[in-house]
Amino acid sequence: MREVDAVDGRLRDLAERAPNATPDSVLRGYEGRTGAPYAMAAASAARLAGADDRRVAGWRAYGRAFGVLCRLADDRRDLVSGRHEGLAAGTATHLLVHLLAGLPPARRREALALHASARHSASARAEMASWMLDEEVAESYAASVAPLAGRAHGLLDMLGGDPGCVRELHRVVEGTVGHLPGLPLAAA
């Protein structure tokens, strides 16, 4: 793992504020913060298994993609659980930024004010969470995230290997994206 990737991802997470964040900028942070450690683990396992450089790079890409999916699922679990740690920290999560990107200007300003209040108010956190977990938002969010799950599945299909192991890894991806409602589960 390039430690700088993980550090960069964490710094983005801490420094990026919701009004300026974009879905792509948040995903870049996730690729470092959570994707880099998973990429390192997958590449290391491939190297230890005797994979050539091309396959190691493929497993690194899979680990990074899977790590991002894990971060997305963790963000949603935080909301559903009622912990609301991301809201209390003022974190510009991918789900929050997705919500903001779909709002008209006046409603966006209202959401940003609510998000700012959520740092210090449990009731504001609960209201913001309800906005983010709204069924319509969940559907559009699922549509925006589905290609990321598709990438992880595609990498597994391309990398191949023992069919039983590949099927199990597909199930692990499905179990992770299963925490993101509205994502169609692929038949692996």
PDB file of C-alpha atoms in Angstrom:
ATOM      1  CA  MET A   1       0.000   0.000   0.000  1.00  0.00           C
ATOM      2  CA  ARG A   2       1.212   3.426  -0.701  1.00  0.00           C
ATOM      3  CA  GLU A   3       0.770   4.951   2.742  1.00  0.00           C
ATOM      4  CA  VAL A   4       0.374   8.318   1.084  1.00  0.00           C
ATOM      5  CA  ASP A   5      -2.894   7.078  -0.528  1.00  0.00           C
ATOM      6  CA  ALA A   6      -4.388   6.186   2.836  1.00  0.00           C
ATOM      7  CA  VAL A   7      -3.195   9.428   4.421  1.00  0.00           C
ATOM      8  CA  ASP A   8      -4.511  11.463   1.487  1.00  0.00           C
ATOM      9  CA  GLY A   9      -7.883   9.732   1.756  1.00  0.00           C
ATOM     10  CA  ARG A  10      -8.143  10.409   5.483  1.00  0.00           C
ATOM     11  CA  LEU A  11      -7.093  14.044   5.058  1.00  0.00           C
ATOM     12  CA  ARG A  12      -9.697  14.514   2.324  1.00  0.00           C
ATOM     13  CA  ASP A  13     -12.268  13.019   4.671  1.00  0.00           C
ATOM     14  CA  LEU A  14     -11.334  15.471   7.411  1.00  0.00           C
ATOM     15  CA  ALA A  15     -10.848  18.579   5.276  1.00  0.00           C
ATOM     16  CA  GLU A  16     -13.485  18.348   2.560  1.00  0.00           C
ATOM     17  CA  ARG A  17     -16.632  20.233   3.445  1.00  0.00           C
ATOM     18  CA  ALA A  18     -20.066  19.402   2.114  1.00  0.00           C
ATOM     19  CA  PRO A  19     -20.688  22.691   0.237  1.00  0.00           C
ATOM     20  CA  ASN A  20     -17.628  22.123  -1.975  1.00  0.00           C
ATOM     21  CA  ALA A  21     -17.550  18.332  -2.198  1.00  0.00           C
ATOM     22  CA  THR A  22     -18.589  16.406  -5.284  1.00  0.00           C
ATOM     23  CA  PRO A  23     -19.455  12.728  -5.536  1.00  0.00           C
ATOM     24  CA  ASP A  24     -16.202  12.167  -7.443  1.00  0.00           C
ATOM     25  CA  SER A  25     -14.061  14.014  -4.893  1.00  0.00           C
ATOM     26  CA  VAL A  26     -15.570  11.975  -2.056  1.00  0.00           C
ATOM     27  CA  LEU A  27     -14.958   8.727  -3.953  1.00  0.00           C
ATOM     28  CA  ARG A  28     -11.315   9.722  -4.489  1.00  0.00           C
ATOM     29  CA  GLY A  29     -10.996  10.148  -0.747  1.00  0.00           C
ATOM     30  CA  TYR A  30     -12.634   6.757  -0.155  1.00  0.00           C
ATOM     31  CA  GLU A  31     -10.231   5.141  -2.618  1.00  0.00           C
ATOM     32  CA  GLY A  32      -7.391   6.245  -0.373  1.00  0.00           C
ATOM     33  CA  ARG A  33      -8.954   5.972   3.072  1.00  0.00           C
ATOM     34  CA  THR A  34     -10.525   2.540   2.710  1.00  0.00           C
ATOM     35  CA  GLY A  35      -9.599   1.409  -0.775  1.00  0.00           C
ATOM     36  CA  ALA A  36      -5.818   1.591  -0.293  1.00  0.00           C
ATOM     37  CA  PRO A  37      -5.666  -0.833   2.662  1.00  0.00           C
ATOM     38  CA  TYR A  38      -7.921  -3.326   0.864  1.00  0.00           C
ATOM     39  CA  ALA A  39      -5.844  -2.899  -2.303  1.00  0.00           C
ATOM     40  CA  MET A  40      -2.665  -3.633  -0.356  1.00  0.00           C
ATOM     41  CA  ALA A  41      -4.173  -6.735   1.228  1.00  0.00           C
ATOM     42  CA  ALA A  42      -5.486  -8.116  -2.065  1.00  0.00           C
ATOM     43  CA  ALA A  43      -2.235  -7.413  -3.913  1.00  0.00           C
ATOM     44  CA  SER A  44      -0.178  -8.957  -1.115  1.00  0.00           C
ATOM     45  CA  ALA A  45      -2.314 -12.091  -1.139  1.00  0.00           C
ATOM     46  CA  ALA A  46      -1.984 -12.338  -4.917  1.00  0.00           C
ATOM     47  CA  ARG A  47       1.783 -11.921  -4.711  1.00  0.00           C
ATOM     48  CA  LEU A  48       2.032 -14.582  -1.976  1.00  0.00           C
ATOM     49  CA  ALA A  49      -0.044 -16.906  -4.154  1.00  0.00           C
ATOM     50  CA  GLY A  50       2.510 -16.515  -6.953  1.00  0.00           C
ATOM     51  CA  ALA A  51       0.515 -14.245  -9.265  1.00  0.00           C
ATOM     52  CA  ASP A  52       2.388 -12.368 -11.978  1.00  0.00           C
ATOM     53  CA  ASP A  53       2.572  -8.565 -12.015  1.00  0.00           C
ATOM     54  CA  ARG A  54      -0.522  -8.180 -14.223  1.00  0.00           C
ATOM     55  CA  ARG A  55      -2.688 -10.295 -11.912  1.00  0.00           C
ATOM     56  CA  VAL A  56      -1.287  -8.558  -8.828  1.00  0.00           C
ATOM     57  CA  ALA A  57      -2.329  -5.232 -10.370  1.00  0.00           C
ATOM     58  CA  GLY A  58      -5.778  -6.677 -11.087  1.00  0.00           C
ATOM     59  CA  TRP A  59      -6.174  -7.858  -7.502  1.00  0.00           C
ATOM     60  CA  ARG A  60      -4.993  -4.454  -6.285  1.00  0.00           C
ATOM     61  CA  ALA A  61      -7.724  -2.812  -8.398  1.00  0.00           C
ATOM     62  CA  TYR A  62     -10.302  -5.251  -7.025  1.00  0.00           C
ATOM     63  CA  GLY A  63      -9.219  -4.520  -3.431  1.00  0.00           C
ATOM     64  CA  ARG A  64      -9.517  -0.789  -4.019  1.00  0.00           C
ATOM     65  CA  ALA A  65     -12.994  -1.176  -5.563  1.00  0.00           C
ATOM     66  CA  PHE A  66     -14.138  -3.446  -2.739  1.00  0.00           C
ATOM     67  CA  GLY A  67     -12.754  -1.070  -0.106  1.00  0.00           C
ATOM     68  CA  VAL A  68     -14.804   1.780  -1.562  1.00  0.00           C
ATOM     69  CA  LEU A  69     -17.944  -0.393  -1.435  1.00  0.00           C
ATOM     70  CA  CYS A  70     -17.193  -1.160   2.217  1.00  0.00           C
ATOM     71  CA  ARG A  71     -16.899   2.551   3.014  1.00  0.00           C
ATOM     72  CA  LEU A  72     -20.229   3.262   1.274  1.00  0.00           C
ATOM     73  CA  ALA A  73     -21.914   0.489   3.253  1.00  0.00           C
ATOM     74  CA  ASP A  74     -20.360   1.723   6.514  1.00  0.00           C
ATOM     75  CA  ASP A  75     -21.646   5.245   5.862  1.00  0.00           C
ATOM     76  CA  ARG A  76     -25.173   3.941   5.430  1.00  0.00           C
ATOM     77  CA  ARG A  77     -24.942   1.630   8.454  1.00  0.00           C
ATOM     78  CA  ASP A  78     -23.936   4.650  10.523  1.00  0.00           C
ATOM     79  CA  LEU A  79     -27.177   6.398   9.555  1.00  0.00           C
ATOM     80  CA  VAL A  80     -29.469   3.383   9.866  1.00  0.00           C
ATOM     81  CA  SER A  81     -28.029   2.462  13.266  1.00  0.00           C
ATOM     82  CA  GLY A  82     -28.831   5.901  14.633  1.00  0.00           C
ATOM     83  CA  ARG A  83     -25.195   6.516  15.609  1.00  0.00           C
ATOM     84  CA  HIS A  84     -24.901   9.369  13.090  1.00  0.00           C
ATOM     85  CA  GLU A  85     -21.140   9.650  13.702  1.00  0.00           C
ATOM     86  CA  GLY A  86     -20.494  11.073  10.234  1.00  0.00           C
ATOM     87  CA  LEU A  87     -23.099  13.781  10.759  1.00  0.00           C
ATOM     88  CA  ALA A  88     -21.728  14.622  14.206  1.00  0.00           C
ATOM     89  CA  ALA A  89     -18.261  14.971  12.679  1.00  0.00           C
ATOM     90  CA  GLY A  90     -19.517  17.081   9.767  1.00  0.00           C
ATOM     91  CA  THR A  91     -18.187  14.531   7.281  1.00  0.00           C
ATOM     92  CA  ALA A  92     -19.037  15.006   3.618  1.00  0.00           C
ATOM     93  CA  THR A  93     -20.032  11.411   2.927  1.00  0.00           C
ATOM     94  CA  HIS A  94     -20.834  10.194  -0.554  1.00  0.00           C
ATOM     95  CA  LEU A  95     -24.499   9.767   0.352  1.00  0.00           C
ATOM     96  CA  LEU A  96     -24.715  13.316   1.719  1.00  0.00           C
ATOM     97  CA  VAL A  97     -23.021  14.798  -1.330  1.00  0.00           C
ATOM     98  CA  HIS A  98     -25.286  12.733  -3.607  1.00  0.00           C
ATOM     99  CA  LEU A  99     -28.324  14.148  -1.788  1.00  0.00           C
ATOM    100  CA  LEU A 100     -27.006  17.708  -2.076  1.00  0.00           C
ATOM    101  CA  ALA A 101     -26.241  17.341  -5.777  1.00  0.00           C
ATOM    102  CA  GLY A 102     -29.873  16.465  -6.501  1.00  0.00           C
ATOM    103  CA  LEU A 103     -31.473  19.351  -4.616  1.00  0.00           C
ATOM    104  CA  PRO A 104     -32.619  22.679  -6.064  1.00  0.00           C
ATOM    105  CA  PRO A 105     -30.634  25.675  -4.721  1.00  0.00           C
ATOM    106  CA  ALA A 106     -33.028  26.729  -1.925  1.00  0.00           C
ATOM    107  CA  ARG A 107     -33.472  23.170  -0.661  1.00  0.00           C
ATOM    108  CA  ARG A 108     -29.688  22.634  -0.898  1.00  0.00           C
ATOM    109  CA  ARG A 109     -29.079  25.681   1.320  1.00  0.00           C
ATOM    110  CA  GLU A 110     -31.606  24.286   3.796  1.00  0.00           C
ATOM    111  CA  ALA A 111     -29.862  20.893   3.761  1.00  0.00           C
ATOM    112  CA  LEU A 112     -26.443  22.506   4.260  1.00  0.00           C
ATOM    113  CA  ALA A 113     -27.738  24.503   7.234  1.00  0.00           C
ATOM    114  CA  LEU A 114     -29.251  21.349   8.697  1.00  0.00           C
ATOM    115  CA  HIS A 115     -25.970  19.495   8.120  1.00  0.00           C
ATOM    116  CA  ALA A 116     -24.062  22.251   9.929  1.00  0.00           C
ATOM    117  CA  SER A 117     -26.518  22.074  12.853  1.00  0.00           C
ATOM    118  CA  ALA A 118     -26.152  18.291  12.961  1.00  0.00           C
ATOM    119  CA  ARG A 119     -22.645  18.644  14.383  1.00  0.00           C
ATOM    120  CA  HIS A 120     -24.123  19.831  17.675  1.00  0.00           C
ATOM    121  CA  SER A 121     -27.755  18.712  17.643  1.00  0.00           C
ATOM    122  CA  ALA A 122     -29.094  15.170  17.902  1.00  0.00           C
ATOM    123  CA  SER A 123     -32.454  16.261  16.489  1.00  0.00           C
ATOM    124  CA  ALA A 124     -30.754  17.886  13.477  1.00  0.00           C
ATOM    125  CA  ARG A 125     -28.731  14.672  12.955  1.00  0.00           C
ATOM    126  CA  ALA A 126     -31.920  12.607  13.014  1.00  0.00           C
ATOM    127  CA  GLU A 127     -33.647  14.944  10.545  1.00  0.00           C
ATOM    128  CA  MET A 128     -30.625  15.010   8.228  1.00  0.00           C
ATOM    129  CA  ALA A 129     -30.432  11.218   8.371  1.00  0.00           C
ATOM    130  CA  SER A 130     -34.092  10.982   7.369  1.00  0.00           C
ATOM    131  CA  TRP A 131     -33.379  13.172   4.343  1.00  0.00           C
ATOM    132  CA  MET A 132     -30.449  10.962   3.386  1.00  0.00           C
ATOM    133  CA  LEU A 133     -32.396   7.715   3.886  1.00  0.00           C
ATOM    134  CA  ASP A 134     -35.467   8.894   1.981  1.00  0.00           C
ATOM    135  CA  GLU A 135     -36.672   6.215  -0.445  1.00  0.00           C
ATOM    136  CA  GLU A 136     -36.316   8.439  -3.517  1.00  0.00           C
ATOM    137  CA  VAL A 137     -32.775   9.430  -2.507  1.00  0.00           C
ATOM    138  CA  ALA A 138     -31.937   5.761  -1.846  1.00  0.00           C
ATOM    139  CA  GLU A 139     -33.093   4.787  -5.337  1.00  0.00           C
ATOM    140  CA  SER A 140     -31.066   7.449  -7.125  1.00  0.00           C
ATOM    141  CA  TYR A 141     -28.092   6.720  -4.877  1.00  0.00           C
ATOM    142  CA  ALA A 142     -28.296   3.018  -5.690  1.00  0.00           C
ATOM    143  CA  ALA A 143     -28.290   3.834  -9.386  1.00  0.00           C
ATOM    144  CA  SER A 144     -25.177   5.990  -8.953  1.00  0.00           C
ATOM    145  CA  VAL A 145     -23.357   3.318  -6.919  1.00  0.00           C
ATOM    146  CA  ALA A 146     -24.341   0.257  -9.000  1.00  0.00           C
ATOM    147  CA  PRO A 147     -21.450   0.751 -11.469  1.00  0.00           C
ATOM    148  CA  LEU A 148     -18.992   0.543  -8.561  1.00  0.00           C
ATOM    149  CA  ALA A 149     -20.377  -2.857  -7.569  1.00  0.00           C
ATOM    150  CA  GLY A 150     -20.357  -3.853 -11.236  1.00  0.00           C
ATOM    151  CA  ARG A 151     -16.670  -2.939 -11.423  1.00  0.00           C
ATOM    152  CA  ALA A 152     -15.825  -5.183  -8.471  1.00  0.00           C
ATOM    153  CA  HIS A 153     -17.763  -8.074 -10.035  1.00  0.00           C
ATOM    154  CA  GLY A 154     -16.171  -7.434 -13.422  1.00  0.00           C
ATOM    155  CA  LEU A 155     -12.685  -7.497 -11.946  1.00  0.00           C
ATOM    156  CA  LEU A 156     -13.428 -10.804 -10.208  1.00  0.00           C
ATOM    157  CA  ASP A 157     -14.694 -12.270 -13.491  1.00  0.00           C
ATOM    158  CA  MET A 158     -11.619 -11.035 -15.346  1.00  0.00           C
ATOM    159  CA  LEU A 159      -9.182 -12.299 -12.708  1.00  0.00           C
ATOM    160  CA  GLY A 160     -10.754 -15.728 -12.478  1.00  0.00           C
ATOM    161  CA  GLY A 161      -9.159 -18.426 -10.405  1.00  0.00           C
ATOM    162  CA  ASP A 162     -10.666 -21.279  -8.451  1.00  0.00           C
ATOM    163  CA  PRO A 163     -14.403 -21.124  -9.302  1.00  0.00           C
ATOM    164  CA  GLY A 164     -15.455 -21.756  -5.703  1.00  0.00           C
ATOM    165  CA  CYS A 165     -13.264 -18.941  -4.428  1.00  0.00           C
ATOM    166  CA  VAL A 166     -14.458 -16.564  -7.137  1.00  0.00           C
ATOM    167  CA  ARG A 167     -18.100 -17.380  -6.292  1.00  0.00           C
ATOM    168  CA  GLU A 168     -17.401 -16.713  -2.622  1.00  0.00           C
ATOM    169  CA  LEU A 169     -15.772 -13.363  -3.406  1.00  0.00           C
ATOM    170  CA  HIS A 170     -18.817 -12.438  -5.515  1.00  0.00           C
ATOM    171  CA  ARG A 171     -20.966 -13.289  -2.469  1.00  0.00           C
ATOM    172  CA  VAL A 172     -18.791 -11.064  -0.280  1.00  0.00           C
ATOM    173  CA  VAL A 173     -19.343  -8.166  -2.700  1.00  0.00           C
ATOM    174  CA  GLU A 174     -23.080  -8.906  -2.710  1.00  0.00           C
ATOM    175  CA  GLY A 175     -23.159  -9.003   1.077  1.00  0.00           C
ATOM    176  CA  THR A 176     -21.481  -5.610   1.169  1.00  0.00           C
ATOM    177  CA  VAL A 177     -23.717  -3.933  -1.390  1.00  0.00           C
ATOM    178  CA  GLY A 178     -26.716  -5.567   0.264  1.00  0.00           C
ATOM    179  CA  HIS A 179     -26.326  -2.858   2.902  1.00  0.00           C
ATOM    180  CA  LEU A 180     -27.118  -0.313   0.181  1.00  0.00           C
ATOM    181  CA  PRO A 181     -30.854  -0.665  -0.542  1.00  0.00           C
ATOM    182  CA  GLY A 182     -32.001  -0.524  -4.107  1.00  0.00           C
ATOM    183  CA  LEU A 183     -28.891  -2.103  -5.575  1.00  0.00           C
ATOM    184  CA  PRO A 184     -29.850  -5.095  -7.636  1.00  0.00           C
ATOM    185  CA  LEU A 185     -27.906  -8.103  -6.432  1.00  0.00           C
ATOM    186  CA  ALA A 186     -26.043  -9.832  -9.232  1.00  0.00           C
ATOM    187  CA  ALA A 187     -26.299 -13.549  -9.645  1.00  0.00           C
ATOM    188  CA  ALA A 188     -22.786 -14.769  -9.013  1.00  0.00           C
TER     189      ALA A 188
END
